[in-house]
Coordinates of C-alpha atoms and ligand atoms in Angstrom, one line a residue:
X1 CA 0.0 0.0 0.0
X2 CA 1.1 3.6 -0.6
X3 CA 0.6 5.5 2.6
X4 CA 1.2 9.2 3.4
X5 CA 1.5 10.2 7.1
X6 CA 0.9 13.9 7.8
X7 CA 2.8 15.2 10.9
X8 CA 6.2 14.0 12.1
X9 CA 5.6 14.3 15.8
X10 CA 5.3 11.4 18.4
X11 CA 2.2 10.0 16.7
X12 CA 3.0 10.5 13.1
X13 CA 6.6 9.4 13.3
X14 CA 5.9 6.2 15.2
X15 CA 3.1 5.3 12.8
X16 CA 5.2 6.1 9.8
X17 CA 8.0 3.7 11.0
X18 CA 5.5 1.0 12.0
X19 CA 3.7 1.1 8.6
X20 CA 7.0 1.4 6.6
X21 CA 7.9 -2.2 7.6
X22 CA 5.3 -3.5 5.1
X23 CA 4.2 -0.5 3.0
X24 CA 5.6 2.4 1.0
X25 CA 5.3 5.3 3.4
X26 CA 5.9 9.0 2.7
X27 CA 6.0 11.1 5.8
X28 CA 5.0 14.8 5.5
X29 CA 5.8 17.7 7.7
X30 CA 5.8 21.5 7.4
X31 CA 9.2 21.7 9.3
X32 CA 12.0 21.1 6.8
X33 CA 14.5 20.2 9.6
X34 CA 12.3 17.3 10.7
X35 CA 12.0 16.0 7.1
X36 CA 15.8 16.3 6.5
X37 CA 16.6 14.6 9.8
X38 CA 14.3 11.6 9.0
X39 CA 15.8 11.3 5.5
X40 CA 19.2 11.1 7.1
X41 CA 17.7 8.4 9.4
X42 CA 17.9 10.6 12.5
X43 CA 14.9 10.7 14.7
X44 CA 13.4 14.2 15.1
X45 CA 12.1 13.0 18.6
X46 CA 13.7 11.1 21.4
X47 CA 12.4 7.5 21.2
X48 CA 14.6 4.5 21.7
X49 CA 12.6 2.2 19.4
X50 CA 12.3 4.8 16.6
X51 CA 16.0 5.3 16.8
X52 CA 16.7 1.6 16.7
X53 CA 14.4 1.0 13.7
X54 CA 16.0 3.9 11.8
X55 CA 19.5 2.6 12.6
X56 CA 18.5 -0.9 11.5
X57 CA 17.2 0.5 8.2
X58 CA 20.4 2.6 7.7
X59 CA 22.6 -0.5 8.2
X60 CA 20.4 -2.6 5.8
X61 CA 19.6 -5.0 8.6
X62 CA 15.9 -4.3 8.6
X63 CA 14.8 -2.1 5.7
X64 CA 12.0 0.4 5.9
X65 CA 10.2 1.9 2.8
X66 CA 10.2 5.4 4.3
X67 CA 10.9 8.8 2.8
X68 CA 10.0 12.2 4.1
X69 CA 9.0 15.4 2.3
X70 CA 7.5 18.9 2.8
X71 CA 5.5 18.5 -0.4
X72 CA 2.1 17.4 1.1
X73 CA 0.2 17.7 -2.2
X74 CA 2.5 15.3 -4.0
X75 CA 2.6 12.8 -1.2
X76 CA -1.2 12.8 -0.7
X77 CA -1.9 12.7 -4.5
X78 CA 0.0 9.4 -4.7
X79 CA -1.4 7.7 -1.6
X80 CA -4.0 5.0 -1.2
X81 CA -4.2 6.0 2.5
X82 CA -3.5 9.2 4.3
X83 CA -2.9 9.1 8.1
X84 CA -3.4 12.5 9.8
X85 CA -1.3 13.1 12.9
X86 CA -1.0 16.9 13.0
X87 CA -1.3 18.9 16.3
X88 CA -4.6 19.9 17.9
X89 CA -4.6 22.5 20.7
X90 CA -7.1 23.7 23.3
X91 CA -7.3 27.5 23.7
X92 CA -8.6 28.0 27.3
X93 CA -9.1 31.8 26.7
X94 CA -11.6 31.1 23.9
X95 CA -12.8 27.7 25.1
X96 CA -12.0 26.5 21.7
X97 CA -10.1 23.4 20.3
X98 CA -7.9 24.4 17.4
X99 CA -8.1 21.7 14.8
X100 CA -6.9 23.8 11.9
X101 CA -3.8 21.7 11.3
X102 CA -6.1 18.6 10.7
X103 CA -8.4 20.6 8.4
X104 CA -5.4 21.8 6.4
X105 CA -4.6 18.2 5.5
X106 CA -8.2 17.2 4.9
X107 CA -8.6 20.1 2.5
X108 CA -5.4 19.3 0.6
X109 CA -6.3 15.6 0.3
X110 CA -9.9 16.5 -0.9
X111 CA -8.2 18.6 -3.6
X112 CA -5.5 16.3 -4.9
X113 CA -6.8 12.8 -4.1
X114 CA -10.6 12.7 -3.3
X115 CA -10.7 8.9 -3.5
X116 CA -8.1 8.3 -0.8
X117 CA -8.9 6.7 2.5
X118 CA -8.2 9.2 5.3
X119 CA -7.7 8.3 8.9
X120 CA -7.5 11.0 11.6
X121 CA -5.2 9.9 14.4
X122 CA -5.0 13.4 16.1
X123 CA -7.1 13.8 19.2
X124 CA -10.3 15.8 18.3
X125 CA -13.5 17.0 20.0
X126 CA -16.4 14.6 20.3
X127 CA -18.4 14.8 17.1
X128 CA -15.6 16.3 15.1
X129 CA -15.1 13.6 12.4
X130 CA -18.8 13.6 11.6
X131 CA -18.8 17.4 11.3
X132 CA -15.8 17.2 8.9
X133 CA -17.5 14.4 7.0
X134 CA -20.6 16.6 6.4
X135 CA -18.4 19.3 4.9
X136 CA -16.8 16.7 2.6
X137 CA -19.5 14.1 1.9
X138 CA -17.4 12.2 -0.7
X139 CA -14.3 11.7 1.5
X140 CA -13.6 8.2 2.9
X141 CA -12.9 9.4 6.4
X142 CA -12.2 7.4 9.6
X143 CA -11.1 8.4 13.1
X144 CA -8.7 6.1 15.1
X145 CA -7.7 7.2 18.6
X146 CA -4.0 7.0 19.4
X147 CA -3.0 5.7 22.8
X148 CA 0.8 6.0 22.8
X149 CA 2.9 7.5 25.5
X150 CA 5.7 10.0 24.7
X151 CA 9.1 8.3 25.1
X152 CA 7.5 4.9 24.3
X153 CA 5.7 6.0 21.1
X154 CA 6.8 3.2 18.8
X155 CA 6.9 0.6 21.5
X156 CA 3.2 1.4 22.3
X157 CA 2.3 0.9 18.6
X158 CA 4.3 -2.3 18.4
X159 CA 2.4 -3.6 21.4
X160 CA -0.9 -1.7 21.3
X161 CA -3.3 -2.1 24.3
X162 CA -6.1 -1.9 21.8
X163 CA -6.9 -0.8 18.2
X164 CA -10.0 1.3 17.8
X165 CA -11.3 2.6 14.5
X166 CA -14.4 4.9 14.2
X167 CA -16.6 5.2 11.2
X168 CA -18.7 8.4 10.8
X169 CA -22.4 8.0 10.1
X170 CA -23.4 8.9 6.6
X171 CA -19.8 8.9 5.4
X172 CA -18.2 7.2 2.4
X173 CA -15.9 4.9 4.3
X174 CA -17.1 1.5 5.2
X175 CA -16.7 -0.9 8.1
X176 CA -14.5 -2.9 5.8
X177 CA -12.2 0.1 5.4
X178 CA -12.0 0.4 9.2
X179 CA -11.2 -3.3 9.6
X180 CA -8.6 -3.0 6.8
X181 CA -6.9 -0.1 8.7
X182 CA -6.9 -2.1 11.9
X183 CA -5.3 -5.0 10.1
X184 CA -2.5 -2.6 8.8
X185 CA -1.7 -1.5 12.3
X186 CA -1.8 -5.1 13.5
X187 CA 0.5 -6.2 10.7
X188 CA 3.2 -3.7 11.8
X189 CA 2.8 -4.7 15.5
X190 CA 4.9 -7.3 17.3
X191 CA 3.3 -10.1 19.3
X192 CA -0.3 -11.3 19.6
X193 CA -3.3 -9.5 18.1
X194 CA -4.5 -6.6 20.2
X195 CA -8.2 -6.3 21.0
X196 CA -9.8 -4.5 18.1
X197 CA -13.0 -2.5 18.1
X198 CA -14.9 -0.8 15.2
X199 CA -17.5 1.7 16.3
X200 CA -19.0 5.0 15.4
X201 CA -16.4 7.8 15.0
X202 CA -18.1 9.9 17.7
X203 CA -17.9 7.0 20.1
X204 CA -14.2 6.5 19.2
X205 CA -13.5 10.2 19.9
X206 CA -15.2 9.9 23.3
X207 CA -13.1 6.8 24.1
X208 CA -9.9 8.9 23.7
X209 CA -11.1 11.8 25.8
X210 CA -12.6 9.6 28.5
X211 CA -9.5 7.5 28.7
X212 CA -7.2 10.5 29.1
X213 CA -9.6 12.1 31.6
X214 CA -9.5 8.9 33.7
X215 CA -5.7 9.0 33.7
X216 CA -5.8 12.7 34.8
X217 CA -8.4 11.8 37.5
X218 CA -6.0 9.1 38.9
X219 CA -3.1 11.5 39.0
X220 CA -5.2 14.2 40.6
X221 CA -6.5 11.7 43.1
X222 CA -3.1 10.6 44.4
X223 CA -1.9 14.2 44.3
X224 CA -4.8 15.3 46.5
X225 CA -4.1 12.3 48.8
X226 CA -0.6 13.6 49.1
X227 CA -1.7 17.2 49.8
X228 CA -3.9 15.9 52.6
X229 CA -1.1 13.7 54.1
X230 CA 1.4 16.6 53.9
X231 CA -1.0 19.0 55.7
X232 CA -1.8 16.4 58.4
X233 CA 1.8 15.2 58.9
X234 CA 1.0 11.7 57.6
X235 CA 3.1 9.4 55.6
X236 CA 1.7 9.6 52.0
X237 CA 3.9 6.8 50.7
X238 CA 2.5 4.3 53.3
X239 CA -1.1 5.4 52.6
X240 CA -0.7 5.1 48.9
X241 CA 0.9 1.7 49.3
X242 CA -2.0 0.5 51.5
X243 CA -4.6 1.9 49.2
X244 CA -3.0 0.3 46.1
X245 CA -3.0 -3.2 47.5
X246 CA -6.7 -3.4 46.8
X247 CA -6.5 -5.2 43.5
X248 CA -9.4 -3.0 42.2
X249 CA -7.1 0.0 42.6
X250 CA -3.7 -1.5 42.0
X251 CA -0.1 -0.3 42.8
X252 CA 0.5 1.6 39.5
X253 CA 0.3 5.1 38.2
X254 CA 0.1 6.5 41.7
X255 CA 3.3 8.5 42.3
X256 CA 2.5 12.1 43.4
X257 CA 3.7 15.0 41.3
X258 CA 3.2 18.7 40.9
X259 CA 0.1 18.0 38.7
X260 CA -0.8 16.1 35.6
X261 CA 0.8 17.7 32.6
X262 CA 2.3 17.1 29.2
X263 CA 0.8 17.7 25.8
X264 CA -2.4 15.6 26.1
X265 CA -3.9 15.4 29.6
X266 CA -4.4 19.1 30.2
X267 CA -5.9 19.8 26.8
X268 CA -8.0 16.6 26.6
X269 CA -9.6 17.0 30.0
X270 CA -10.6 20.6 29.2
X271 CA -11.9 19.5 25.8
X272 CA -14.1 16.8 27.4
X273 CA -15.4 19.4 29.9
X274 CA -16.2 21.7 27.0
X275 CA -18.0 18.7 25.3
X276 CA -20.2 18.2 28.4
X277 CA -21.7 21.7 27.8
X278 CA -25.4 21.1 28.7
X279 CA -24.9 17.7 30.2
X280 CA -24.9 17.5 34.1
X281 CA -21.5 16.8 35.6
X282 CA -19.5 17.5 38.8
X283 CA -16.5 15.2 38.4
X284 CA -15.1 16.3 35.0
X285 CA -14.9 20.0 36.1
X286 CA -13.4 18.9 39.4
X287 CA -10.6 17.0 37.6
X288 CA -9.6 20.2 35.7
X289 CA -9.9 22.3 38.9
X290 CA -8.0 19.8 41.1
X291 CA -4.9 20.3 38.9
X292 CA -5.0 24.1 39.6
X293 CA -5.5 23.5 43.3
X294 CA -2.5 21.1 43.4
X295 CA -0.2 23.6 41.7
X296 CA -1.4 26.4 44.0
X297 CA -0.6 24.1 47.0
X298 CA 2.9 23.0 45.7
X299 CA 3.8 26.7 44.9
X300 CA 2.7 27.7 48.4
X301 CA 5.0 25.0 49.9
X302 CA 7.9 26.3 47.8
X303 CA 7.2 29.9 48.8
X304 CA 7.0 28.9 52.5
X305 CA 10.5 27.5 52.1
X306 CA 11.6 30.8 50.5
X307 CA 10.1 32.8 53.3
X308 CA 11.8 30.5 55.9
X309 CA 15.1 31.4 54.3
X310 CA 14.3 35.1 54.3
X311 CA 13.6 34.9 58.1
X312 CA 17.0 33.1 58.5
X313 CA 18.7 36.1 56.9
X314 CA 19.1 35.0 53.2
X315 CA 18.2 38.4 51.6
X316 CA 17.0 37.3 48.1
X317 CA 16.5 33.5 47.9
X318 CA 16.6 32.1 44.3
X319 CA 14.5 29.1 43.3
X320 CA 16.1 26.6 40.9
X321 CA 14.0 24.4 38.6
X322 CA 15.4 21.0 37.9
X323 CA 14.3 20.1 34.4
X324 CA 11.2 21.5 32.6
X325 CA 10.3 18.0 31.3
X326 CA 7.3 16.2 32.7
X327 CA 9.0 12.8 33.2
X328 CA 12.6 11.6 33.5
X329 CA 13.5 10.4 30.0
X330 CA 11.2 12.8 28.2
X331 CA 12.6 15.2 25.7
X332 CA 9.9 17.8 25.6
X333 CA 8.2 20.0 28.2
X334 CA 4.9 21.0 26.5
X335 CA 2.5 22.0 29.4
X336 CA 4.7 20.3 32.0
X337 CA 3.3 21.0 35.5
X338 CA 6.5 22.4 36.9
X339 CA 5.9 25.4 34.6
X340 CA 2.8 26.2 36.6
X341 CA 4.8 26.2 39.8
X342 CA 7.4 28.5 38.2
X343 CA 4.7 30.9 37.1
X344 CA 3.2 31.1 40.5
X345 CA 6.6 31.5 42.3
X346 CA 7.7 34.3 39.9
X347 CA 4.4 36.1 40.3
X348 CA 5.4 36.6 43.9
X349 CA 8.7 38.3 42.8
X350 CA 11.0 35.4 43.5
X351 CA 13.8 34.9 40.9
X352 CA 13.9 31.5 39.2
X353 CA 16.8 29.8 37.4
X354 CA 16.0 26.9 35.1
X355 CA 18.3 23.9 34.6
X356 CA 17.3 22.3 31.3
X357 CA 20.1 20.8 29.2
X358 CA 17.8 20.3 26.2
X359 CA 16.8 24.0 26.0
X360 CA 19.2 26.2 24.0
X361 CA 17.6 29.5 24.7
X362 CA 19.3 31.8 27.3
X363 CA 15.9 32.6 28.9
X364 CA 12.6 30.8 29.5
X365 CA 9.7 33.2 30.1
X366 CA 12.1 35.7 31.4
X367 CA 14.1 33.3 33.7
X368 CA 17.7 32.4 33.2
X369 CA 18.3 29.0 31.6
X370 CA 21.5 27.1 32.5
X371 CA 23.0 23.9 31.3
X372 CA 25.4 24.0 34.3
X373 CA 24.2 21.7 37.2
X374 CA 26.5 23.5 39.6
X375 CA 24.7 26.8 38.8
X376 CA 21.4 25.1 39.7
X377 CA 22.9 23.8 42.9
X378 CA 23.8 27.3 44.0
X379 CA 20.1 28.1 44.2
X380 CA 18.5 28.3 47.6
X381 CA 15.5 26.1 46.9
X382 CA 15.4 23.5 44.1
X383 CA 12.1 22.2 42.8
X384 CA 12.1 18.9 41.0
X385 CA 8.9 17.3 39.7
X386 CA 10.9 14.1 39.4
X387 CA 13.9 13.2 41.6
X388 CA 17.3 12.5 40.1
X389 CA 20.4 11.1 41.8
X390 CA 22.2 14.1 40.2
X391 CA 20.6 16.1 43.1
X392 CA 21.8 13.8 45.9
X393 CA 24.5 16.2 47.2
X394 CA 21.9 19.0 47.6
X395 CA 19.0 16.8 48.7
X396 CA 18.2 19.1 51.7
X397 CA 17.5 22.0 49.3
X398 CA 15.2 19.9 47.0
X399 CA 11.4 20.2 47.1
X400 CA 9.8 17.2 45.3
X401 CA 6.8 15.0 45.8
X402 CA 8.3 12.1 43.8
X403 CA 7.7 9.6 46.6
X404 CA 8.4 6.4 44.7
X405 CA 11.3 7.6 42.5
X406 CA 9.5 6.6 39.3
X407 CA 7.3 8.2 36.6
Ligands
NAD501 N1 2.0 13.0 22.0 C1 1.2 12.1 22.5 O1 1.6 11.4 23.5 C2 -0.1 11.8 21.9 C3 -0.8 10.6 22.2 C4 -2.0 10.4 21.6 C5 -2.6 11.3 20.8 N2 -1.9 12.5 20.5 C6 -2.6 13.4 19.6 O2 -2.0 13.3 18.3 C7 -1.8 14.6 17.7 C8 -0.4 14.8 17.3 O3 0.4 14.7 18.5 P1 2.0 14.7 18.5 O4 2.4 14.7 19.9 O5 2.5 13.8 17.5 O6 2.2 16.2 17.9 P2 3.6 17.0 17.6 O7 3.3 18.4 17.8 O8 4.7 16.3 18.3 O9 3.7 16.7 16.0 C9 2.9 17.3 15.1 C10 3.6 17.5 13.8 O10 2.7 17.9 12.8 C11 3.4 18.9 12.0 N3 2.4 19.7 11.3 C12 1.7 20.8 11.6 N4 0.9 21.2 10.7 C13 1.1 20.3 9.6 C14 0.5 20.2 8.3 N5 -0.4 21.0 7.9 N6 1.0 19.2 7.5 C15 2.0 18.3 7.9 N7 2.5 18.4 9.2 C16 2.1 19.4 10.0 C17 4.2 19.7 13.0 O11 5.3 20.4 12.4 C18 4.7 18.6 13.9 O12 6.0 18.1 13.5 C19 -2.4 15.6 18.6 O13 -3.8 15.7 18.3 C20 -2.3 14.8 20.0 O14 -3.3 15.3 20.9 C21 -0.7 12.7 21.0

């Protein structure tokens, strides 16, 4: 099959590599550097499996039929299948989900190759695919939610938890098209077949938003448990361990943090809340609100440490931020929760120094950026969403809620 994949981010790149094992894949991006990197067989994102697959292709050990281009029109014109993995962003000021990068691809495909099968992998509002289908009645459009985690993008597609494909009502794509796409994903995967569901596209969109909102709920729940334990002088780690031994709850995904963050959970929870509109709810709004409450609490704890130092005679304490990334091992810091702590601390006039070796700018939102760990260690209070042994010699200065030393 000739496949074009639009967007060379976590989702698009992992799918392009997965599908290029058995199909001719052209990956499209608007950023020439990403395209050039992939054509040199360098991964534009940090992902161990993607890097290993690209290296195995370069050495001829395990070939991939994969090229990258900025020429979307040519790639889509030539394709039997177009997979859309461009970004979608929630704008809280306007309570609006920006899906324009998805529509740009749909418009171009409609123009150059109206018969192609098009599968949207980007996360979109509930009802979006059917609304796009109504605008382009002849398009063979499907929606398939993507469940990968950053840092494990290809691994999660090689071993998918499930494959879901949604068919819009009244569209030109058939159930057979949806099953065919599921088979393509399965063919690229390693190991036994994943559970596969074909459903309406609106149901499939809801699956994605409800799954991410449950994950956010779980993070918020253990964070709020931790806030309570901290305020009452209790041992949060023991409580969490005891709670998690109930097999219905389980001992996973329960490590306190500064809040849920990253690219997807903050925007997808807000999107689901917006989708509730006239539907009664208390919980979905509370999940969004709980993340703000947690960041307010963590920032207050940091500021109390700062005030404590002022009383001890330190005239202008400086707060150091250890990494902007959300998780150890991650290479991006989109919407990471530590940024919310930074913002609150700076709003009280406390200077902040950021240690982030992957950031080449001298400043981040007006704060000094350093690649020098010793410069960070000079700071009076160090905040770390996730602990690192690099901080062991200044442990008494570190504020973290990483109780279990894991993501
Ligand atoms: N990152 C995740 O963990 C994850 C998981 C599941 C779902 N998703 C969803 O998948 C979508 C993509 O996420 P991502 O993390 O891969 O995004 P990303 O921002 O890492 O990558 C998107 C890429 O699309 C490119 N792009 C933008 N406009 C384009 C256009 N018109 N044509 C071609 N390329 C274009 C960008 O340059 C960028 O390289 C989002 O809707 C996201 O919510 C992400």
